[in-house]
XYZ file of C-alpha atoms in Angstrom:
652
model
C -93.194 179.845 49.106
C -93.513 184.027 49.484
C -97.788 185.038 50.037
C -97.048 189.248 49.303
C -93.586 190.349 48.143
C -93.033 194.624 47.860
C -90.502 195.209 45.247
C -89.185 198.847 45.500
C -88.411 199.729 42.038
C -90.139 200.708 38.940
C -90.751 200.846 35.489
C -89.417 197.811 32.988
C -87.845 195.606 35.950
C -90.700 196.454 38.275
C -93.396 195.416 35.937
C -90.410 192.336 35.177
C -91.203 190.839 38.352
C -94.705 191.085 38.416
C -94.987 188.826 36.461
C -93.227 186.332 37.365
C -94.493 186.444 41.682
C -98.129 186.484 39.546
C -97.077 183.108 38.085
C -96.125 181.743 41.278
C -99.459 183.085 43.236
C -96.848 185.744 44.843
C -99.036 188.860 45.734
C -97.648 191.954 44.707
C -97.044 195.646 46.114
C -95.963 198.484 43.852
C -94.405 201.876 44.824
C -95.242 204.552 42.975
C -93.138 208.941 43.042
C -95.838 210.890 42.563
C -94.061 211.077 38.854
C -94.907 207.325 38.342
C -98.557 207.187 39.874
C -100.186 206.251 36.766
C -97.312 204.083 34.944
C -97.751 200.423 34.482
C -96.450 198.529 37.362
C -98.451 200.649 38.879
C -102.032 199.122 37.301
C -99.934 195.390 36.912
C -99.033 195.405 40.572
C -101.554 194.196 42.995
C -101.210 197.173 45.556
C -99.881 200.479 45.590
C -98.348 202.683 48.357
C -97.423 206.435 47.208
C -93.567 206.990 48.420
C -92.964 210.566 47.311
C -92.582 212.819 44.824
C -90.960 212.871 42.031
C -86.730 213.333 42.417
C -86.100 209.716 43.494
C -84.125 211.652 47.091
C -88.076 212.108 47.999
C -89.658 208.752 46.741
C -87.287 205.517 45.207
C -84.245 206.438 47.651
C -85.784 206.988 50.890
C -85.371 203.594 52.506
C -87.854 203.924 55.627
C -90.754 204.707 53.243
C -90.430 201.234 51.422
C -89.912 199.385 55.014
C -92.970 201.269 56.147
C -94.750 200.598 53.059
C -94.037 196.836 53.269
C -94.931 196.756 56.491
C -98.025 198.047 56.417
C -99.171 195.927 53.233
C -98.144 192.940 55.216
C -95.856 192.362 52.254
C -93.023 189.119 53.925
C -90.303 190.662 51.497
C -89.001 193.664 49.933
C -87.287 192.747 46.213
C -85.380 195.503 44.743
C -84.620 195.432 41.020
C -82.122 196.897 39.949
C -80.552 200.411 40.390
C -81.774 202.711 43.980
C -81.479 200.150 46.345
C -80.331 197.153 45.404
C -76.715 197.621 46.291
C -77.581 199.729 49.918
C -76.175 197.814 52.877
C -77.422 200.447 54.950
C -81.428 199.744 52.562
C -80.613 195.677 53.626
C -80.411 196.248 56.841
C -82.840 198.676 57.615
C -85.551 195.652 55.481
C -84.259 192.596 58.139
C -84.509 194.821 60.879
C -87.964 195.349 60.226
C -88.936 191.207 59.913
C -88.977 191.990 56.393
C -86.970 189.294 54.218
C -84.605 191.417 51.417
C -84.777 189.505 48.328
C -80.756 189.546 47.891
C -78.181 188.811 49.280
C -77.177 189.923 52.829
C -75.595 193.269 53.755
C -71.922 191.804 54.295
C -71.813 190.413 51.195
C -72.720 193.540 49.787
C -70.775 195.655 51.800
C -67.625 193.738 50.641
C -68.647 194.494 46.207
C -69.790 197.489 47.140
C -66.322 199.529 47.038
C -64.367 198.761 44.044
C -60.728 199.473 45.688
C -61.733 196.730 49.066
C -63.813 194.771 46.697
C -60.565 194.177 44.395
C -58.289 193.547 47.495
C -60.350 191.032 49.048
C -60.320 189.083 45.561
C -56.717 189.196 45.154
C -56.680 187.070 48.102
C -59.265 184.702 47.091
C -57.068 184.330 44.480
C -59.389 185.561 41.781
C -57.105 188.093 38.486
C -56.979 192.113 39.454
C -55.949 194.535 36.667
C -53.778 195.772 38.437
C -53.442 199.804 39.545
C -53.892 201.576 42.601
C -56.509 200.463 45.106
C -56.286 202.545 48.778
C -57.480 204.353 50.730
C -55.068 207.753 50.573
C -57.229 209.715 47.489
C -54.563 212.767 47.913
C -54.313 214.676 44.025
C -50.807 214.142 44.289
C -50.693 211.012 45.192
C -52.859 209.385 42.218
C -51.447 211.569 39.671
C -48.096 209.701 40.252
C -49.955 205.898 40.651
C -50.669 206.519 37.160
C -47.344 207.873 36.234
C -46.490 204.270 38.112
C -49.188 202.106 36.092
C -48.348 203.935 32.770
C -51.059 206.743 30.345
C -52.910 205.200 29.110
C -55.435 205.058 32.458
C -58.966 204.569 33.953
C -59.997 207.011 36.041
C -62.979 204.501 38.068
C -65.691 205.907 41.195
C -65.299 203.578 44.083
C -68.727 203.329 44.115
C -71.570 202.603 41.677
C -71.563 201.279 38.287
C -72.645 202.166 35.101
C -69.893 204.800 33.919
C -70.587 206.982 36.308
C -67.463 207.794 37.698
C -65.607 206.768 35.033
C -63.039 208.634 32.915
C -60.188 207.526 30.083
C -56.516 209.499 30.786
C -54.170 209.581 28.517
C -51.597 212.014 28.965
C -50.348 213.334 32.520
C -51.818 217.300 31.801
C -54.958 215.914 32.064
C -55.038 213.778 34.495
C -56.054 216.801 37.248
C -59.924 218.328 35.040
C -60.479 215.073 34.020
C -60.238 213.277 38.491
C -62.302 216.835 39.147
C -65.186 215.678 36.539
C -65.248 211.041 37.192
C -65.485 213.182 41.323
C -68.276 215.293 40.740
C -70.883 212.908 38.674
C -69.334 209.865 41.270
C -70.665 212.125 43.802
C -73.638 212.840 42.636
C -75.150 209.265 41.417
C -73.158 207.827 44.569
C -72.857 209.894 47.345
C -69.028 208.544 47.348
C -66.367 210.625 45.321
C -63.086 208.888 45.771
C -62.306 206.643 42.458
C -59.304 203.725 42.435
C -57.000 204.070 39.380
C -55.722 201.312 37.043
C -54.407 200.549 32.983
C -56.929 201.000 30.765
C -56.960 198.030 28.462
C -56.133 198.849 25.255
C -59.170 196.241 23.331
C -60.856 195.184 26.364
C -64.056 192.971 25.947
C -66.232 193.244 29.314
C -67.121 189.843 29.411
C -68.543 189.048 32.968
C -71.057 184.885 34.300
C -73.706 185.276 36.176
C -73.157 183.966 39.360
C -76.446 181.974 42.143
C -75.545 181.166 45.254
C -78.289 179.587 48.533
C -78.291 179.619 51.880
C -76.617 175.758 51.899
C -73.395 176.973 51.327
C -74.350 176.448 46.667
C -73.052 178.144 44.165
C -73.194 177.928 40.270
C -73.251 180.779 37.647
C -74.863 180.230 34.356
C -72.712 180.230 31.519
C -71.075 183.806 30.339
C -72.522 187.042 28.518
C -70.534 189.726 26.808
C -71.482 193.617 27.271
C -68.694 195.336 24.682
C -71.219 196.548 23.075
C -70.657 200.082 25.111
C -71.184 203.623 24.565
C -69.929 206.030 27.017
C -69.233 202.587 29.169
C -72.423 201.759 29.450
C -74.331 198.800 28.010
C -76.118 198.829 24.805
C -75.803 195.187 23.161
C -75.306 192.251 24.918
C -75.686 188.416 23.811
C -74.578 185.158 25.461
C -72.741 183.045 24.919
C -69.642 185.712 24.041
C -68.539 185.558 21.090
C -65.506 183.110 20.802
C -65.546 182.147 23.804
C -63.192 178.796 24.520
C -63.855 176.082 26.622
C -60.938 176.578 28.030
C -61.537 180.096 28.447
C -64.862 180.144 29.540
C -63.718 176.983 32.223
C -61.202 179.559 33.737
C -63.584 182.437 33.968
C -66.656 180.545 35.551
C -64.007 178.635 38.036
C -62.438 182.156 39.137
C -66.569 183.671 39.407
C -67.067 181.686 42.270
C -64.572 181.234 43.829
C -65.167 184.471 44.414
C -69.184 184.023 45.534
C -68.055 182.149 47.540
C -64.985 184.277 48.977
C -68.285 186.040 50.198
C -70.923 183.268 50.918
C -73.143 184.593 48.152
C -76.236 184.222 48.357
C -78.779 185.226 45.554
C -78.507 186.537 41.652
C -75.063 187.885 41.520
C -72.777 189.256 38.425
C -69.199 189.123 38.195
C -67.526 191.067 35.498
C -64.563 190.677 33.925
C -61.986 192.812 31.907
C -60.724 190.872 29.182
C -57.979 191.569 26.978
C -58.565 190.827 23.461
C -56.123 191.853 21.668
C -54.931 188.963 20.963
C -58.273 186.282 21.309
C -59.499 184.979 24.497
C -56.271 183.540 26.379
C -56.596 182.594 30.196
C -54.276 185.328 31.098
C -55.617 187.690 29.857
C -58.725 188.746 32.710
C -58.960 190.206 35.257
C -61.761 190.858 38.024
C -63.366 194.047 37.269
C -65.943 193.740 40.156
C -69.005 192.327 41.945
C -73.334 193.241 40.764
C -74.351 192.205 43.095
C -78.094 191.869 42.203
C -79.694 191.525 39.114
C -78.501 192.803 36.476
C -80.270 194.892 33.469
C -78.663 191.571 30.746
C -80.556 189.208 32.484
C -82.913 187.901 30.126
C -80.542 186.846 27.425
C -78.659 183.816 30.218
C -82.367 183.257 30.890
C -82.785 182.853 27.222
C -80.492 180.946 26.935
C -80.969 177.877 29.860
C -84.158 178.146 30.091
C -84.342 179.106 33.856
C -86.351 182.335 35.303
C -83.899 184.617 37.466
C -86.345 186.232 39.605
C -88.845 182.722 40.590
C -84.894 181.402 41.641
C -84.452 185.016 43.317
C -87.662 184.374 45.559
C -87.060 180.868 45.711
C -83.857 180.967 47.719
C -84.569 184.229 50.145
C -87.685 181.780 50.945
C -85.112 179.563 52.346
C -85.462 177.348 49.658
C -81.409 175.651 47.886
C -80.586 176.819 44.980
C -83.313 173.870 41.530
C -80.282 173.092 39.478
C -76.799 171.973 39.723
C -74.370 172.435 37.875
C -74.129 170.056 35.712
C -77.778 169.760 35.291
C -77.443 173.974 33.725
C -77.508 173.784 29.674
C -76.377 176.366 27.000
C -78.402 176.317 24.094
C -78.696 178.828 22.206
C -77.555 182.752 21.753
C -79.276 185.589 22.671
C -79.246 189.633 21.976
C -80.705 192.348 24.075
C -80.616 195.638 22.302
C -81.566 198.605 24.774
C -84.412 201.265 23.413
C -83.555 204.620 24.997
C -85.175 208.040 24.290
C -81.900 209.961 23.300
C -79.902 211.383 20.859
C -77.422 209.543 19.590
C -76.418 211.759 17.234
C -75.972 214.672 19.104
C -73.275 211.985 21.592
C -76.514 209.874 23.308
C -77.679 212.857 24.958
C -81.480 211.644 27.501
C -83.756 212.913 25.673
C -87.944 213.263 26.659
C -91.073 213.085 25.152
C -94.221 211.185 24.998
C -94.670 208.162 23.614
C -96.839 209.084 21.379
C -97.085 206.340 19.307
C -95.615 202.862 20.929
C -95.107 199.676 18.944
C -93.334 196.586 19.429
C -93.082 193.262 17.181
C -94.885 190.315 18.471
C -93.912 187.545 16.155
C -90.427 186.259 16.152
C -88.892 185.374 12.781
C -88.620 181.544 11.738
C -85.947 179.913 13.798
C -86.084 182.023 16.925
C -88.693 183.384 19.667
C -88.916 186.544 21.197
C -89.552 188.750 24.650
C -90.094 192.240 24.610
C -89.361 193.923 28.875
C -90.419 197.791 28.852
C -92.366 199.373 31.477
C -94.333 202.352 29.656
C -96.944 202.224 27.120
C -97.785 204.308 24.647
C -99.383 207.423 25.917
C -97.060 207.626 28.902
C -94.751 209.942 29.244
C -90.480 209.821 29.722
C -89.687 211.727 32.587
C -85.662 213.808 33.251
C -86.490 212.264 36.245
C -85.771 209.065 36.269
C -82.732 206.052 33.443
C -84.547 207.087 29.925
C -84.878 203.514 29.069
C -88.342 202.965 26.729
C -87.011 198.871 26.717
C -85.585 195.969 25.575
C -85.986 193.570 22.996
C -84.632 190.449 23.559
C -83.945 187.645 20.868
C -82.717 184.273 20.866
C -81.937 181.578 18.330
C -79.936 178.140 17.721
C -76.735 180.533 16.485
C -75.507 184.012 17.069
C -75.777 185.070 13.068
C -79.792 183.440 13.483
C -80.325 185.906 17.109
C -78.078 188.258 15.234
C -80.621 188.875 11.805
C -83.054 188.122 14.037
C -82.357 191.599 15.984
C -82.125 193.609 13.119
C -85.721 192.179 11.904
C -87.142 193.202 15.818
C -85.631 196.318 15.139
C -86.565 197.222 11.942
C -90.415 196.795 13.471
C -90.733 198.812 16.300
C -91.886 202.123 15.509
C -91.676 204.671 18.672
C -93.223 208.762 17.946
C -92.666 211.260 20.203
C -89.570 211.670 21.727
C -86.480 211.195 19.787
C -84.722 207.235 20.207
C -82.156 205.116 19.491
C -83.806 202.372 17.451
C -81.114 203.121 14.112
C -78.261 203.395 16.390
C -79.124 200.162 17.919
C -79.746 198.638 14.161
C -77.008 200.196 12.294
C -74.788 198.409 15.546
C -76.005 195.041 15.411
C -75.563 195.534 11.318
C -72.487 196.761 11.269
C -70.303 194.212 9.714
C -67.441 193.945 13.332
C -70.069 193.406 15.568
C -71.992 190.657 13.553
C -68.181 188.795 12.851
C -67.745 188.974 16.929
C -65.351 191.337 16.701
C -66.059 193.427 19.610
C -64.426 196.014 22.138
C -65.847 198.410 24.661
C -64.510 200.934 21.609
C -65.565 199.941 18.806
C -69.081 202.397 19.073
C -66.726 205.170 19.154
C -64.621 204.663 16.363
C -67.470 204.117 14.567
C -70.301 207.333 16.386
C -70.368 209.272 13.384
C -71.202 206.286 11.696
C -73.028 204.640 13.761
C -75.634 207.321 14.786
C -75.921 208.376 11.390
C -79.239 209.647 9.557
C -79.483 209.355 6.091
C -81.689 212.375 4.777
C -84.734 210.956 4.260
C -86.076 209.396 0.573
C -88.825 211.132 -1.427
C -91.096 208.173 -1.357
C -90.731 208.797 2.683
C -91.351 212.911 2.584
C -94.178 212.660 0.613
C -96.113 209.594 2.397
C -95.769 212.759 5.975
C -97.362 215.666 2.835
C -99.865 213.167 2.204
C -100.186 212.109 6.185
C -101.183 216.079 7.556
C -103.102 216.684 3.976
C -106.136 215.974 4.212
C -106.431 213.551 1.295
C -106.802 209.994 2.668
C -104.944 207.092 0.889
C -108.045 205.368 0.620
C -108.127 207.003 -2.822
C -105.627 204.314 -4.010
C -108.071 201.278 -3.240
C -110.781 201.992 -4.693
C -113.185 205.147 -2.317
C -113.874 207.367 -4.677
C -115.068 209.955 -1.575
C -112.313 209.518 0.833
C -110.695 211.347 -2.109
C -112.748 215.055 -1.459
C -112.237 214.734 2.411
C -109.825 218.089 2.694
C -110.915 220.091 0.563
C -114.194 222.101 -0.870
C -116.498 219.683 -3.232
C -115.398 220.899 -7.360
C -112.425 222.336 -6.125
C -109.506 219.822 -8.525
C -106.468 222.211 -7.772
C -103.627 220.393 -5.923
C -103.184 221.591 -2.133
C -100.425 223.300 -0.745
C -98.621 221.897 1.919
C -95.451 223.392 4.298
C -93.240 220.889 6.598
C -90.539 221.223 8.676
C -87.672 218.892 9.141
C -84.642 219.751 11.442
C -83.487 222.639 10.355
C -85.335 222.660 6.683
C -88.410 223.605 4.955
C -90.625 221.324 3.014
C -92.484 222.277 0.864
C -95.169 219.967 -1.356
C -97.817 219.746 -3.817
C -100.120 217.082 -3.039
C -103.907 215.933 -5.106
C -105.602 213.368 -6.080
C -105.807 212.439 -10.492
C -107.450 209.531 -12.167
C -108.134 208.129 -8.476
C -104.461 208.095 -7.962
C -102.369 210.071 -4.543
C -99.338 212.527 -6.174
C -97.655 214.194 -4.426
C -94.771 217.012 -6.089
C -91.621 218.121 -4.768
C -90.527 221.275 -4.760
C -86.783 219.983 -2.852
C -86.815 217.486 -5.848
C -87.273 219.129 -8.375
C -90.736 218.472 -8.993
C -90.643 215.313 -9.719
C -94.133 213.927 -9.021
C -94.232 211.286 -6.172
C -96.840 208.805 -6.694
C -98.127 206.376 -3.313
C -99.693 203.165 -2.839
C -101.808 202.896 -0.107
C -99.333 201.513 2.713
C -96.791 201.581 1.092
C -94.983 203.190 4.526
C -95.794 202.960 7.669
C -96.723 206.544 9.950
C -98.446 208.401 13.378
C -99.968 211.207 13.560
C -99.261 213.122 17.068
C -99.913 216.609 18.188
C -97.879 219.402 15.459
C -96.115 216.256 13.920
C -95.602 213.025 11.977
C -93.141 210.781 12.783
C -92.133 207.865 9.063
C -91.462 204.799 9.632
C -88.834 203.583 7.515
C -87.617 200.255 8.635
C -85.358 201.043 12.124
C -85.582 205.009 11.381
C -88.167 207.615 11.955
C -88.016 210.782 10.491
C -90.922 213.772 12.405
C -91.572 216.320 10.277
C -93.084 219.310 12.176
C -97.061 220.352 11.210
C -96.481 224.821 11.040
C -99.224 225.706 13.468
C -100.503 228.780 10.997
C -101.440 230.952 14.313
C -98.369 229.936 16.302
C -97.396 233.278 16.404
C -94.576 232.381 19.959
C -91.527 235.055 19.997
C -89.107 233.500 18.910
C -86.179 235.846 20.035
C -82.391 234.064 21.318
C -83.796 231.301 19.580
C -80.683 232.172 16.785
C -77.337 231.945 17.125
C -77.085 235.422 19.581
C -77.916 233.027 22.174
C -77.080 229.055 23.725
C -79.981 227.121 24.535
C -80.145 223.557 27.063
C -80.434 220.514 25.184
C -81.973 218.340 27.651
C -83.134 219.315 31.328
C -80.897 219.000 34.425
C -79.443 220.721 36.994
C -76.146 223.870 35.865
C -73.197 221.424 37.471
C -70.127 223.804 37.113
C -70.474 227.001 35.739
C -67.218 227.904 33.795
C -67.452 231.636 32.524
C -68.756 234.756 33.375
C -70.576 237.842 31.757
C -68.012 239.739 29.094
C -65.645 237.210 28.758
C -64.433 236.698 25.490
C -64.990 232.998 23.916
C -64.067 230.893 21.340
C -65.805 228.444 18.704
C -65.882 225.115 21.012
C -64.572 226.739 24.501
C -66.487 224.665 27.239
C -69.172 227.112 29.348
C -70.524 225.525 31.637
C -71.591 221.403 33.227
C -75.489 220.212 33.032
C -75.589 217.469 34.658
C -79.113 215.509 32.959
C -79.973 211.761 34.718
C -77.322 211.331 36.798
C -75.167 212.071 33.894
C -72.242 215.255 33.328
C -72.727 217.158 29.830
C -70.385 219.445 28.427
C -71.485 222.986 26.616
C -69.097 224.453 24.959
C -69.270 228.155 22.449
C -71.143 226.544 18.859
C -69.291 229.968 17.720
C -67.046 233.164 18.947
C -68.228 235.767 20.705
C -68.498 238.221 23.819
C -71.457 236.704 26.585
C -73.434 238.889 28.225
C -75.953 236.328 30.374
C -75.040 232.995 31.844
C -76.465 230.606 33.780
C -76.455 230.340 37.726
C -75.098 227.679 39.169
C -76.952 225.472 40.456
C -79.880 226.292 38.215
C -82.720 223.964 37.218
C -83.227 224.497 33.486
C -86.113 222.779 31.395
C -85.242 221.515 27.295
C -84.112 224.586 24.980
C -84.007 226.939 28.789
C -81.655 229.740 27.456
C -78.464 228.922 29.320
C -75.547 232.251 27.633
C -76.448 234.453 25.253
C -73.766 236.019 23.226
C -73.543 239.793 22.147
C -75.308 240.800 18.510
C -72.395 240.264 15.908
C -71.418 243.535 14.042
C -73.640 243.408 11.087
C -76.207 242.239 12.272
């Protein structure tokens, strides 16, 4: 086995690889950018090497620096994780030319599957069913539009390189094709450096079911059953599960046979995933699934496969890369129970899943599984770490295994309800709402489920009186210990012999919360103006909360309510924060500007496109008005930067 490997990645996947390597007695080398100098994966590794500034184009995507770090530290092999350079065949060539081992497939296999159009032509030859569509080389807009008409609307424009939903657009009408194509090309160019696309028939009730395959360098290939990744927002996976709900023996046999054919067609070695699109309008039928693409790497959702098979896929990767045969034959791989994985992101689900940033002032995950289940948390962050705008905003993957789907899903709900994060907007409540959705719970899921129910799944109920009261007490200086029998603690925060209740003001979104708080007969009480003076009495430790600079977050199950604590000394200039300006909802790059100073615009009119974390976000006018000033194309902006200023409206 290797004595030392370098991990060409960061975050939770780097930490995941380090854990297996450590168990196997393999030393690890981490690489890091300036933004990651104090990160968890750097702390976990045996050695760490700086490879550049924060932007990925100057650090994690600079292959020569990574190879140099491996040679410098005496590493024998490089594990790419996923993302970054994991599916870059030129990087594989560089690794091999340096006399190192790439822990993954050959450059030839990656090239064969790296471009969706060429991969689909290859799969057709191998007898694997392929989605009807145009997968040719010609990219003229007139040709692509005519092919879309031949295929029949709705169609899906897809970047031929990369994945993760980037460079993908659904088009329902011919008149929208040109704009969707332009947008898809821009996003694909930014994410993958390749703006070429393919056009496919859009399946009306699609399910995304993928098969985990594994090959070695001795001609062997096996599958480790399937995963269902149909729960998606913006074409990106949210909750994955294994096995797929409703899967029949006949359907599984057909899909896994096709997956093995695909792997063997390119003499595949290592971990890979064959992704299929399934028309679920009539249930799972053997003639209604088609090859979409192959991911020639470990997948984000690989833990659910590990949970149902008992296999450590990272260990298999190391063994196969070292020249060993596959540890198990096909008939030795058994499916046991059901598993779910929920992707916990720093994002604002209620605002269209906008990526968020911030410092994780409070971070707590449950460590005890519900009866009949087991759990694991895959993360690359710790309390106090910062979610930066430079990388994917994933905080953790919450994984639960149970003997059956319902037990596992109930366990996931419990896990989400007990997770506590403060300091950044997170999607915990959305994940819990999705897990509890009747259609999802019954297994009736397709890739459009979240889109159809987005408003109800992302809605956050107003905080209950007890939640508001808990926040008031937390910032008042009064201790809940008064309720626990310590009379002296009740005096904390106000003058001796002064029993007058304190007035407290908090901010909640755009609202102002005003309350009185005090102690009577050793019991804390809160009177909320917004609740008609109703008196709420708290029991100690009834609600979990976290104080952090200028804020208090109260956790009510999976929902986190954050209240701002006004600073009486704060006299910051609020000019331009009202209706006369439009601010950036997140850090990003102004990619396209569609208006100019002096233009009259109407509410909802697209004004510019902001690129954040390789995704495009359209910024529209919040009201009718005349533009006085607008950001320039190519400018980098931070969260809250004024993008557009409007002329003051009459009467203001």
